[in-house]
PDB file of C-alpha atoms and ligand atoms in Angstrom:
ATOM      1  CA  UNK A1043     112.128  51.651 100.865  1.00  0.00           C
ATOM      2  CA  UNK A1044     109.276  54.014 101.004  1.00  0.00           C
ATOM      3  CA  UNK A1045     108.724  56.025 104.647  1.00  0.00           C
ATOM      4  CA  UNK A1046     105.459  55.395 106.433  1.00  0.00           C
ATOM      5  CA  UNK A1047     103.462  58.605 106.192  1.00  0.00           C
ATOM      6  CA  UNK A1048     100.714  59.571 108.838  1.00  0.00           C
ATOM      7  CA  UNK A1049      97.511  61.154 107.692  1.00  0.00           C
ATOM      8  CA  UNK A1050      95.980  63.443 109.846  1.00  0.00           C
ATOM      9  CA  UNK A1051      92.767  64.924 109.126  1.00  0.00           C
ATOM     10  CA  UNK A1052      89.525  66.560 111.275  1.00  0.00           C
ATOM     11  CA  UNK A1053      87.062  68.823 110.678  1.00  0.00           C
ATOM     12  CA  UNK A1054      87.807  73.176 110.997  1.00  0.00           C
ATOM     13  CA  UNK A1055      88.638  73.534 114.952  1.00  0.00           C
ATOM     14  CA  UNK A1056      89.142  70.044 115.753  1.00  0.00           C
ATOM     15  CA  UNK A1057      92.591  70.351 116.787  1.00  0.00           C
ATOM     16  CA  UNK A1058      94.860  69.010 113.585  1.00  0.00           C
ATOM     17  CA  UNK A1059      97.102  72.096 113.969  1.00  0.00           C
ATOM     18  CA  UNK A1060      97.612  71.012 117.951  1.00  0.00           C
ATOM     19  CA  UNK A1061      98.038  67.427 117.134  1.00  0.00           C
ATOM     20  CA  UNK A1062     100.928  68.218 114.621  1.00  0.00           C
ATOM     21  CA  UNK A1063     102.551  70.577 116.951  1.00  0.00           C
ATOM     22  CA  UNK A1064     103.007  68.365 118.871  1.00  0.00           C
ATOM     23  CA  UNK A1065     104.281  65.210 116.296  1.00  0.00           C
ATOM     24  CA  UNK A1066     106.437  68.528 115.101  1.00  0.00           C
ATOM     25  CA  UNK A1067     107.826  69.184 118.385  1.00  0.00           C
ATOM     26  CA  UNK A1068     108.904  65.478 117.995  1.00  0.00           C
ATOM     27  CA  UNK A1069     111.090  65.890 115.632  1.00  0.00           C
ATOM     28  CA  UNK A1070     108.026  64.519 112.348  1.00  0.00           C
ATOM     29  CA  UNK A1071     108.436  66.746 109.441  1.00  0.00           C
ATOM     30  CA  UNK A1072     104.513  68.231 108.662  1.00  0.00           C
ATOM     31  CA  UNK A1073     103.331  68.618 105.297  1.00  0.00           C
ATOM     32  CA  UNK A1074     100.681  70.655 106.047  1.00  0.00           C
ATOM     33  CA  UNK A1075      98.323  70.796 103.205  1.00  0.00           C
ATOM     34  CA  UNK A1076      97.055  74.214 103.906  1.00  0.00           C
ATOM     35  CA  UNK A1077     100.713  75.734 103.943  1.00  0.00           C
ATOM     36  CA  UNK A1078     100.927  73.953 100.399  1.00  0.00           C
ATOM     37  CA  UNK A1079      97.946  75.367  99.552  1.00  0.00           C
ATOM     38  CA  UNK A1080      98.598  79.060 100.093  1.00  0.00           C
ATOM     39  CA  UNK A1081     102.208  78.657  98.414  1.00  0.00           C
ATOM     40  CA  UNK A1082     100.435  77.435  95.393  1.00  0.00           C
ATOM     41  CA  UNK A1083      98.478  80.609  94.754  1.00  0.00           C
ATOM     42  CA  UNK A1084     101.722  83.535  95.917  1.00  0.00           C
ATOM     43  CA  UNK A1085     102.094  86.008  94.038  1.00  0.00           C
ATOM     44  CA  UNK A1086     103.325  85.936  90.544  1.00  0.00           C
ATOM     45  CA  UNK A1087     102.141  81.879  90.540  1.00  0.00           C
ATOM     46  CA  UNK A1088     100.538  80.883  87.643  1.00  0.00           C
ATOM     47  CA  UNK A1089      97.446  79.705  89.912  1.00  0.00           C
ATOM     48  CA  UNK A1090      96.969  82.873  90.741  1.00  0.00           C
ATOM     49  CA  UNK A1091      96.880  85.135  87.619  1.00  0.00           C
ATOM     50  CA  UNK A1092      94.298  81.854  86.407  1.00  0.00           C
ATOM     51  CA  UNK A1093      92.356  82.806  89.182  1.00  0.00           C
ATOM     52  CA  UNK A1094      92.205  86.470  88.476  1.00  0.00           C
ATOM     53  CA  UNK A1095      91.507  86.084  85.180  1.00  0.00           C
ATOM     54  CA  UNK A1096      88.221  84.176  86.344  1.00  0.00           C
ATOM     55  CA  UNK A1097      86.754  85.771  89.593  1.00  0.00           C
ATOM     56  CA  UNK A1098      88.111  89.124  88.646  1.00  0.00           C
ATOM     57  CA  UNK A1099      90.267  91.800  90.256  1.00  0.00           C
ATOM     58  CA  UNK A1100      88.371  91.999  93.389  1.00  0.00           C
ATOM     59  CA  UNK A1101      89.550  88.686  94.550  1.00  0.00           C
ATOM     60  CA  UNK A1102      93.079  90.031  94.692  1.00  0.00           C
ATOM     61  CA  UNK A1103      94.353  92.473  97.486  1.00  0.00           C
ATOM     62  CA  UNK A1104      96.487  96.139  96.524  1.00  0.00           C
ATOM     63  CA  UNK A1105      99.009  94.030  97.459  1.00  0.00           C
ATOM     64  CA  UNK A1106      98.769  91.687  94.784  1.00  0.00           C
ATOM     65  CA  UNK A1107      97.988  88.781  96.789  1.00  0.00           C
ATOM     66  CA  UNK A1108      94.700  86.838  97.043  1.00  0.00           C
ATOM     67  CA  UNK A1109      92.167  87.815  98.653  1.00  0.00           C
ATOM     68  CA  UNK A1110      90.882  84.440 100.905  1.00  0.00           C
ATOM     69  CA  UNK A1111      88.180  86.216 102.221  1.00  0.00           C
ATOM     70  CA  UNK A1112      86.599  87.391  99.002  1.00  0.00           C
ATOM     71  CA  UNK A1113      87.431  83.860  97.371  1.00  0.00           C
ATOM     72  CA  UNK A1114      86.148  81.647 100.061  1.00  0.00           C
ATOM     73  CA  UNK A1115      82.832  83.810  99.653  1.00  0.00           C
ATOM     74  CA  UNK A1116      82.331  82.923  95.989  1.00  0.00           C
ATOM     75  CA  UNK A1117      83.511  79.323  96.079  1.00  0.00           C
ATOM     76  CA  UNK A1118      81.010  79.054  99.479  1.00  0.00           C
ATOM     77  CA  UNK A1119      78.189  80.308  97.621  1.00  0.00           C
ATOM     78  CA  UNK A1120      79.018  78.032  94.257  1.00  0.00           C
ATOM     79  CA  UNK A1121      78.973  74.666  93.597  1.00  0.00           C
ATOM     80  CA  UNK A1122      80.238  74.905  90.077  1.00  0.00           C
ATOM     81  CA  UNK A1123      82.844  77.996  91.314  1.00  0.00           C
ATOM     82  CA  UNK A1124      84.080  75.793  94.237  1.00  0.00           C
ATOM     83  CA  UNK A1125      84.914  72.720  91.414  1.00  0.00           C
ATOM     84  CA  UNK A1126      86.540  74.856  89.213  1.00  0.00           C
ATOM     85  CA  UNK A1127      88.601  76.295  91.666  1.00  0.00           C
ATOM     86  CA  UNK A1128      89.331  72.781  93.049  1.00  0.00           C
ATOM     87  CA  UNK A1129      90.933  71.672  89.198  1.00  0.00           C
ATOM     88  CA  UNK A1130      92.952  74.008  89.261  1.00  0.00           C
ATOM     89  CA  UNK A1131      94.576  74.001  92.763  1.00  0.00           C
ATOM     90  CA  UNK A1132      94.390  70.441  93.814  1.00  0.00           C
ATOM     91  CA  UNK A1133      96.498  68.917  91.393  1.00  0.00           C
ATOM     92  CA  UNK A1134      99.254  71.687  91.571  1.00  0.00           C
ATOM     93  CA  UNK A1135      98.580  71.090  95.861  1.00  0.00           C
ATOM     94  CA  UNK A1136      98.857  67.501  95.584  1.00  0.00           C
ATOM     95  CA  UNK A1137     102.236  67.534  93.409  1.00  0.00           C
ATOM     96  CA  UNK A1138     103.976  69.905  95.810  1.00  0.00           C
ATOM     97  CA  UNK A1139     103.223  67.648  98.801  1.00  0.00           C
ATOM     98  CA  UNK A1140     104.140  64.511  96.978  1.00  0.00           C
ATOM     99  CA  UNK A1141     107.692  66.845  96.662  1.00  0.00           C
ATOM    100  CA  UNK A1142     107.891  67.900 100.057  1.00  0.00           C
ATOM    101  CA  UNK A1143     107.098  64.281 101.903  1.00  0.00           C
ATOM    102  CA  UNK A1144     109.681  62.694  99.416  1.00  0.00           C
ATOM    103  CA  UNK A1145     112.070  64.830 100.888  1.00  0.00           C
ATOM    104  CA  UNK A1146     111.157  64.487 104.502  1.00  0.00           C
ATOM    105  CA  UNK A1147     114.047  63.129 106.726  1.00  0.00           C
ATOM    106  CA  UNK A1148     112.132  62.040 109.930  1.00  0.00           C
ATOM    107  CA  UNK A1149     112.035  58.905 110.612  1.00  0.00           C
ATOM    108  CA  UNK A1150     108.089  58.796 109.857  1.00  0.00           C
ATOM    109  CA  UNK A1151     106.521  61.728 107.770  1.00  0.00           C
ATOM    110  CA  UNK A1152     102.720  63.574 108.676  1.00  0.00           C
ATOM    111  CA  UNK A1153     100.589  64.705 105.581  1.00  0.00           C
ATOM    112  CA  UNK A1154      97.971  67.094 108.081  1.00  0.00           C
ATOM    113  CA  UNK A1155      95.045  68.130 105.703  1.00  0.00           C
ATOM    114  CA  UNK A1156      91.545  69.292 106.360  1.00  0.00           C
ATOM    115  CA  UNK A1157      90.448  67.701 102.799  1.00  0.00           C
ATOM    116  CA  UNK A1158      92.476  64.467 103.092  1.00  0.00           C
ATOM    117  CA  UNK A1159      89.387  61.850 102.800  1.00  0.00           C
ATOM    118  CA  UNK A1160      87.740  64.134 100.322  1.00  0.00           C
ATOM    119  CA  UNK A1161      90.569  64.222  97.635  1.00  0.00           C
ATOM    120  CA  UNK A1162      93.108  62.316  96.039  1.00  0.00           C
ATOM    121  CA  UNK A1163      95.448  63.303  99.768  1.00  0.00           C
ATOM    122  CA  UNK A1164      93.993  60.086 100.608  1.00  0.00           C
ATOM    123  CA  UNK A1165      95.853  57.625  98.484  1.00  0.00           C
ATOM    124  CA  UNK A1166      99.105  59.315  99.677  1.00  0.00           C
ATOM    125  CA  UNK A1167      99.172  58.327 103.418  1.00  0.00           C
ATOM    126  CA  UNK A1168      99.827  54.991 104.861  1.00  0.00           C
ATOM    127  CA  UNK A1169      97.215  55.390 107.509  1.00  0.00           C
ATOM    128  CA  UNK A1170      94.410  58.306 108.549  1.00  0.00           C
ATOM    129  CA  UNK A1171      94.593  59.698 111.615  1.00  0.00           C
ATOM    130  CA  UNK A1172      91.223  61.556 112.660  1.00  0.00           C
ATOM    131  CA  UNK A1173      91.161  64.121 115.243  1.00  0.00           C
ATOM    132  CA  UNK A1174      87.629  64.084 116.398  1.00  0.00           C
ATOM    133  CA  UNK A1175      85.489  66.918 118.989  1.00  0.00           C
ATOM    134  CA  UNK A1176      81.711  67.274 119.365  1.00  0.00           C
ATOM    135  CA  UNK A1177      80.692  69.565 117.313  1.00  0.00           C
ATOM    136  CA  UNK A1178      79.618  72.096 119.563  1.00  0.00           C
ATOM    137  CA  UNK A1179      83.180  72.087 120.989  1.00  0.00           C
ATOM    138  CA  UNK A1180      84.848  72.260 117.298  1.00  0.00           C
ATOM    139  CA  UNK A1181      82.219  75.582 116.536  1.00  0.00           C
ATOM    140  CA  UNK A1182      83.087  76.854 120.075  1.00  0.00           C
ATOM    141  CA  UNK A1183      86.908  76.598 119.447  1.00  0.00           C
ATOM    142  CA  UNK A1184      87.191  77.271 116.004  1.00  0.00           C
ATOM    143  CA  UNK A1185      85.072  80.695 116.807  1.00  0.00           C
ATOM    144  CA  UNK A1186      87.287  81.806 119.940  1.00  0.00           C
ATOM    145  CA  UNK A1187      90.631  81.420 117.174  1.00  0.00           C
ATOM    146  CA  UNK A1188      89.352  83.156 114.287  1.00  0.00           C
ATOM    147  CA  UNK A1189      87.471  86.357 113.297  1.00  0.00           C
ATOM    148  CA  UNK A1190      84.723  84.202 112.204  1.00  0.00           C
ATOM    149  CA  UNK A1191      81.387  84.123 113.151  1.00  0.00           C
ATOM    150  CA  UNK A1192      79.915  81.178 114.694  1.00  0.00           C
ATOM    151  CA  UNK A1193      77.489  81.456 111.645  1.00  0.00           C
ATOM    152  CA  UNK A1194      80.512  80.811 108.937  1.00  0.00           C
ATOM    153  CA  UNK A1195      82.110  78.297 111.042  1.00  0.00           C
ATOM    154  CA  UNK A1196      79.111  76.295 110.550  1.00  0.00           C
ATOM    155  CA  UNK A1197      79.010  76.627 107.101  1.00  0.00           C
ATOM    156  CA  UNK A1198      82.503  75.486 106.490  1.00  0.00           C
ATOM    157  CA  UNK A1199      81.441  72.428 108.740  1.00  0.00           C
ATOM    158  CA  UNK A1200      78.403  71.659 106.466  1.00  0.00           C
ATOM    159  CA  UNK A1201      81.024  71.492 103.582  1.00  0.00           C
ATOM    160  CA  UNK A1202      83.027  69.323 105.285  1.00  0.00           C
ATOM    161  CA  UNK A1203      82.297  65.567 105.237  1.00  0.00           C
ATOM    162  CA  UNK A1204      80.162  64.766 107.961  1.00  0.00           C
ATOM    163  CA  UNK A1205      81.572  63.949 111.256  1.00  0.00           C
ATOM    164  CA  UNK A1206      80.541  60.371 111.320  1.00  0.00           C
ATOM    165  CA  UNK A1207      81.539  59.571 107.710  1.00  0.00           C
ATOM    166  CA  UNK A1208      85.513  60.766 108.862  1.00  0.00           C
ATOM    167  CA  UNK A1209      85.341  58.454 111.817  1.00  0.00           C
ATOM    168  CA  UNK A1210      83.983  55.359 109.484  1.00  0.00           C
ATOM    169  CA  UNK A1211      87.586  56.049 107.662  1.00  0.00           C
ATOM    170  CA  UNK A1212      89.731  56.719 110.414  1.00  0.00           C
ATOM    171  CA  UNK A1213      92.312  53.865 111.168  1.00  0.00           C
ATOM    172  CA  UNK A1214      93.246  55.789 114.622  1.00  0.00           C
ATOM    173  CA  UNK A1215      90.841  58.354 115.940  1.00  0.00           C
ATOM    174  CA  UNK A1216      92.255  60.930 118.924  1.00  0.00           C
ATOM    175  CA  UNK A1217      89.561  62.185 120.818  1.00  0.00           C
ATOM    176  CA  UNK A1218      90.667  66.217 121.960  1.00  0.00           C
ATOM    177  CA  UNK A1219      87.845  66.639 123.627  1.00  0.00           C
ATOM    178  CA  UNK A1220      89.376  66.902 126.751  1.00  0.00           C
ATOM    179  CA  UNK A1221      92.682  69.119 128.038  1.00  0.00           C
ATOM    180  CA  UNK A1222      95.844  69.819 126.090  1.00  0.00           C
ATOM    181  CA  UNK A1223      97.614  67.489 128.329  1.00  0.00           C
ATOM    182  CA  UNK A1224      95.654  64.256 127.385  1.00  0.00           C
ATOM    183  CA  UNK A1225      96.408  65.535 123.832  1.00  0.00           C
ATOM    184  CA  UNK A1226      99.878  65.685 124.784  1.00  0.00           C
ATOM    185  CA  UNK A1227      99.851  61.675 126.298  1.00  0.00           C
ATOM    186  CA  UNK A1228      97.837  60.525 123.011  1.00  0.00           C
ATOM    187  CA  UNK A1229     100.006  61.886 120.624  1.00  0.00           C
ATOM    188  CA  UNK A1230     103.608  60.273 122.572  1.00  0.00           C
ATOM    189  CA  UNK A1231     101.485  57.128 122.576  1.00  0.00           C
ATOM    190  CA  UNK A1232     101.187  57.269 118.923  1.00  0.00           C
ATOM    191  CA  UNK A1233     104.495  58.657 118.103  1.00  0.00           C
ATOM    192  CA  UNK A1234     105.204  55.271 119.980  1.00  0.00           C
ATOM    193  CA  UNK A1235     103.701  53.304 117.875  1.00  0.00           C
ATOM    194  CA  UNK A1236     104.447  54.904 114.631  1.00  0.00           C
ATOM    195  CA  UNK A1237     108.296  54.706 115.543  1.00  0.00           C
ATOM    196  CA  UNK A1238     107.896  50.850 115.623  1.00  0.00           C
ATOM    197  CA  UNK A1239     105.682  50.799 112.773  1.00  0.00           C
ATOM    198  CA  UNK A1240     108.228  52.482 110.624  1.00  0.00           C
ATOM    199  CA  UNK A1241     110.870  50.814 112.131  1.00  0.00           C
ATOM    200  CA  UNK A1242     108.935  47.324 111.161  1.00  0.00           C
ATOM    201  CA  UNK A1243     108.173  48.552 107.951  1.00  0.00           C
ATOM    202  CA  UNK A1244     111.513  50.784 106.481  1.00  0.00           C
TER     203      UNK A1244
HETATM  204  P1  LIG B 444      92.284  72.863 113.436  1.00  0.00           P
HETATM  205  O1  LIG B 444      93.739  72.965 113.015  1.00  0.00           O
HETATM  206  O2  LIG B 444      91.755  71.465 113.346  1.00  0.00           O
HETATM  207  O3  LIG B 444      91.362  73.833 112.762  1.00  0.00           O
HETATM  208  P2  LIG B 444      93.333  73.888 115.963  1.00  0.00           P
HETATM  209  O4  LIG B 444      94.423  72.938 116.282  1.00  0.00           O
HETATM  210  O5  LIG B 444      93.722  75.231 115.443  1.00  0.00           O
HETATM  211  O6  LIG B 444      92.226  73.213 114.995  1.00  0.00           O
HETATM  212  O7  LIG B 444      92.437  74.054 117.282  1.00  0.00           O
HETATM  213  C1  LIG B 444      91.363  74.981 117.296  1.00  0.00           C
HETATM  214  C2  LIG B 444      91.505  75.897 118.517  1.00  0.00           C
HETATM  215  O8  LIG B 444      91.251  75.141 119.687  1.00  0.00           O
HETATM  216  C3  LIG B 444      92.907  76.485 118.691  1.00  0.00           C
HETATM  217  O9  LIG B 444      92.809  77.795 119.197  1.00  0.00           O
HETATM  218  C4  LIG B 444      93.555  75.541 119.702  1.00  0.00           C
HETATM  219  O10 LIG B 444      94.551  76.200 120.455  1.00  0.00           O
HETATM  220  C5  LIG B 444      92.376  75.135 120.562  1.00  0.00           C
HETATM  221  N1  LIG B 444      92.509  73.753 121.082  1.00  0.00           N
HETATM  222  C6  LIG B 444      92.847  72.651 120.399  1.00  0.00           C
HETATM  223  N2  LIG B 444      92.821  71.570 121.189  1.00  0.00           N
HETATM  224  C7  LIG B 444      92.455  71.995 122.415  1.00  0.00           C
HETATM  225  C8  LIG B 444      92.263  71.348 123.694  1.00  0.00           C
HETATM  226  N3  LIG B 444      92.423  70.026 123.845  1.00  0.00           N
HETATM  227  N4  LIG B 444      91.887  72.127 124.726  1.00  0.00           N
HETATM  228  C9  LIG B 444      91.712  73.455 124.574  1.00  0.00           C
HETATM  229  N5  LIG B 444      91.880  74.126 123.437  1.00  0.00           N
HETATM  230  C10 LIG B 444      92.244  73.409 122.349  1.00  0.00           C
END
């Protein structure tokens, strides 16, 4: 009997990493699809020497890993670049997940992944789970964790599928607007519930 497997998905800063904490800290094995993602492109992977061959040297550190920085730029600034990039990682992403959930001994399995309604991520979880902030609060929090500017932050968002487009697909939406706490009580209640469900269901 196939597992139920939780989708969890939300725009750059909207919390996914704190909602899967905590489903982690419940015992749910993550896949988290930008773990996969990285390991996909290590050193020595055939990934990366494609991608060498085709940006060139300078997207590759001294240390002979890739440089995210100096990729993200090109792929930001290029439709066509961005695609290409996106053949050639995705299906090689999406395999390795398929792997690593088949694998997964919890009683229900999480699939967290900023690009889950945008690729084929989609057709591999039971249900979608959106974790949803104003977008002023997902710029102000994604700014205040990373080194960058509020400026690039919005420029990943406009990548991103709108905000009311996710919540049109969501099947359960958590709202982390408010404190870590509430986060906290949403995600037991849906651990809850996805306990039975998988009980119901396995
Ligand atoms: P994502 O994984 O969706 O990009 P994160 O889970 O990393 O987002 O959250 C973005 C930032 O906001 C992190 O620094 C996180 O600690 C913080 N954060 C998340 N949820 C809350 C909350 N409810 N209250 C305060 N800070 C939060």
């Amino acid at each position: 009997m196939t597992k139920l497997i939780v989708g969890v998905t939300g725009g750059i800063g909207s919390g996914k990493s704190a909602v899967t904490d905590r489903f982690a800290e419940r015992g749910i094995v993550v896949v988290d699809a930008d773990v996969v993602a990285r390991q996909v492109v290590e050193p020595g992977s055939s990934a990366l020497i494609a991608i060498a061959e085709h940006f060139g040297e300078n997207v590759i550190t001294e240390q002979g890993t890739l440089d995210r920085a100096a990729l993200r730029k090109r792929v930001f600034s290029s439709e066509s670049e961005r695609i290409w990039l996106e053949q050639l990682t995705h299906p090689l992403i999406g395999s390795s997940i398929a792997e690593q959930l088949k694998g997964a001994s919890s009683a229900y399995s999480i699939l967290s992944s900023p690009l889950l309604l945008e690729t084929s991520q989609r057709g591999m979880v039971d249900t979608v789970v959106v974790v949803d902030v104003p977008e002023a609060l997902q710029v102000e929090r994604a700014a205040r964790r990373d080194t960058n500017s509020e400026e690039q932050i919005r420029r990943i968002m406009a990548a991103q599928m709108p905000r009311q487009q996710r919540l049109e697909a969501a099947d359960v939406i958590i709202d982390n607007s408010g404190s870590l706490d509430t986060l906290d009580t949403a995600v037991e209640d849906l651990h809850q519930r996805f306990l039975l469900k998988s009980a119901a269901t396995g």
